[in-house]
PDB file of C-alpha atoms in Angstrom:
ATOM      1  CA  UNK A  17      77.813  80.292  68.892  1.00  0.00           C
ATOM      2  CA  UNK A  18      81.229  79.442  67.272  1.00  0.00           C
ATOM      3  CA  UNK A  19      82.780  76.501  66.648  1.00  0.00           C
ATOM      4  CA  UNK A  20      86.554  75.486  66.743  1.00  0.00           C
ATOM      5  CA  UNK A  21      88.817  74.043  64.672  1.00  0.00           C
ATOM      6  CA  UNK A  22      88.663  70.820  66.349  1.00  0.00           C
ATOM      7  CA  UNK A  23      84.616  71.049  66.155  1.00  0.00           C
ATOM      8  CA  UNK A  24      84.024  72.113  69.904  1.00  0.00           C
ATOM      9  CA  UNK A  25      81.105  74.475  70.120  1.00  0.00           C
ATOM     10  CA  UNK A  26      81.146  77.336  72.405  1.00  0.00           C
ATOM     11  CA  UNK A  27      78.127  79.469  73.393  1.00  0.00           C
ATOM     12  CA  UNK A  28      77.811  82.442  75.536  1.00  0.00           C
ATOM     13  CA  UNK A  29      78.645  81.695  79.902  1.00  0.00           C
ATOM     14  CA  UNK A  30      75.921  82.900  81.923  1.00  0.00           C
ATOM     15  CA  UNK A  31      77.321  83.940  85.462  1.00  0.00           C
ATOM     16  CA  UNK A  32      75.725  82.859  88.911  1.00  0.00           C
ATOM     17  CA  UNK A  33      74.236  86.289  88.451  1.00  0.00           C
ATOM     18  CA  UNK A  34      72.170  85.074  85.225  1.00  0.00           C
ATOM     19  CA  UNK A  35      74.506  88.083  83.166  1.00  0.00           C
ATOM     20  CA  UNK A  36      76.561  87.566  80.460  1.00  0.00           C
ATOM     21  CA  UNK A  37      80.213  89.362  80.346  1.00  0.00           C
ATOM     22  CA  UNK A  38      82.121  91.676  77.419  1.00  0.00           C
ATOM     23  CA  UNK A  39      85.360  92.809  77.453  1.00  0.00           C
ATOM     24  CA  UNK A  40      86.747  96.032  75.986  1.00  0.00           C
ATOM     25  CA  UNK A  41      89.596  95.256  73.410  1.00  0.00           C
ATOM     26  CA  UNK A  42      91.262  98.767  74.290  1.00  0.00           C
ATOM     27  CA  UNK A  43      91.947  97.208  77.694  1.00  0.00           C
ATOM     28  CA  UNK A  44      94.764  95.311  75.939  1.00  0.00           C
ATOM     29  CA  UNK A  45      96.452  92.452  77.840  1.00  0.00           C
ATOM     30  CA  UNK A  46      93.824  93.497  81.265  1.00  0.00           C
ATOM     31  CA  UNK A  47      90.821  92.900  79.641  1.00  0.00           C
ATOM     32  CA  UNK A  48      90.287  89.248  80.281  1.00  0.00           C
ATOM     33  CA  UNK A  49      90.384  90.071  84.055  1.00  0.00           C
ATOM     34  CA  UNK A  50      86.993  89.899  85.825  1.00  0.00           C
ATOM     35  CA  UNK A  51      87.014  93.229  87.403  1.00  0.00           C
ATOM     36  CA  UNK A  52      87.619  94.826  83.649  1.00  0.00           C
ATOM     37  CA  UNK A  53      84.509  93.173  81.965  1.00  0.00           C
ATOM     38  CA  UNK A  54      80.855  94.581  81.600  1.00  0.00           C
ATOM     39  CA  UNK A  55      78.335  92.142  82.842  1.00  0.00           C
ATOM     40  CA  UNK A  56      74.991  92.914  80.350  1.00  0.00           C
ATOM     41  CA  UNK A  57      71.860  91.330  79.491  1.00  0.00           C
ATOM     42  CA  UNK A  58      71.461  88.823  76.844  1.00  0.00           C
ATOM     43  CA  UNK A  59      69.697  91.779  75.107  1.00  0.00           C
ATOM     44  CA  UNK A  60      72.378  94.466  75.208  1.00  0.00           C
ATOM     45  CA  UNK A  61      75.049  91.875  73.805  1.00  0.00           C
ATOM     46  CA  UNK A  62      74.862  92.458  69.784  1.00  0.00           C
ATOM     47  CA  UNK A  63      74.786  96.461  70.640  1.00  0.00           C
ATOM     48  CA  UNK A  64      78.442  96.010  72.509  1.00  0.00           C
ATOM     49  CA  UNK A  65      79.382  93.028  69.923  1.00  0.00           C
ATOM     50  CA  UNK A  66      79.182  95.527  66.952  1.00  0.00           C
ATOM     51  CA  UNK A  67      81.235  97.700  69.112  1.00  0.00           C
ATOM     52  CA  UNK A  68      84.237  95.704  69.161  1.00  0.00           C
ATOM     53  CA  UNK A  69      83.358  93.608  72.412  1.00  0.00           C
ATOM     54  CA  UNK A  70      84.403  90.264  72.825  1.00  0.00           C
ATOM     55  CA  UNK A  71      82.224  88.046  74.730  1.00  0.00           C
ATOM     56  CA  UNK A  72      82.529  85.083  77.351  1.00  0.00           C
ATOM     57  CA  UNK A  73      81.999  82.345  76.131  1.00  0.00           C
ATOM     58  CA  UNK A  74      82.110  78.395  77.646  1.00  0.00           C
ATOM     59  CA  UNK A  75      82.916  75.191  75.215  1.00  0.00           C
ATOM     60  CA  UNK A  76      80.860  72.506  75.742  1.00  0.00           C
ATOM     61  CA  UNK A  77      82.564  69.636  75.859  1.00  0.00           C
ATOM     62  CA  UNK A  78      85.810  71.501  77.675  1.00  0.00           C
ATOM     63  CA  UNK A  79      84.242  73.847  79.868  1.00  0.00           C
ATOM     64  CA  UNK A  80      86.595  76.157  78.648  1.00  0.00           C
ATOM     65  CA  UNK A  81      85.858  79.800  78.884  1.00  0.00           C
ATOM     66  CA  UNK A  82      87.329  82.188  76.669  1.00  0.00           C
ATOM     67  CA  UNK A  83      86.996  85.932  75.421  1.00  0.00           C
ATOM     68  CA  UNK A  84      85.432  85.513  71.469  1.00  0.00           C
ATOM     69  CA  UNK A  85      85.530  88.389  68.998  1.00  0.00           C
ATOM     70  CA  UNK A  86      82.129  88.893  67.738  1.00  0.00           C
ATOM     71  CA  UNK A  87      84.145  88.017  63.817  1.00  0.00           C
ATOM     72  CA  UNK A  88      84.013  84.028  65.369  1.00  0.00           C
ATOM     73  CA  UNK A  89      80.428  84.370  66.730  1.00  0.00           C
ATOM     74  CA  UNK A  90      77.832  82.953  64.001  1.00  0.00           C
ATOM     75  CA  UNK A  91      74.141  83.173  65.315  1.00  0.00           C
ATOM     76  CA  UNK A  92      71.867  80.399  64.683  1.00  0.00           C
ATOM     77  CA  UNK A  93      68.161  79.712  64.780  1.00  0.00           C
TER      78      UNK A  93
END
């Protein structure tokens, strides 16, 4: 999960597909682009996180959905 400034949490977006997506940060300014990201299982997403990944992920008030680097991603129980 990880929380914004203005107290909006956001937690990872599951596709229709029931995947998760990461992007690779050596894509650059491309890598938010759907046909550049890795959909994975929710248990291959720490392995690509401590990588360097960034992973999709939806606010829950907003709906937004935004690339987060795995630095703003605190897990909790």
């Amino acid at each position: 999960m990880r929380i914004a400034a203005d107290g909006e949490r956001f937690v990872p977006h599951r596709f229709r597909d029931g995947l998760l997506r990461v992007a690779d940060p050596a894509l650059g300014k491309v890598k938010h682009h759907a046909a550049n990201q890795i959909a994975v299982r929710e248990d291959e997403v720490v392995a690509y996180l401590r990588r360097g990944f960034l992973l999709r992920m939806r606010g829950e008030r907003s709906g937004q959905v935004n690339l987060i680097a795995a630095a703003e991603i605190v897990q909790v129980a």
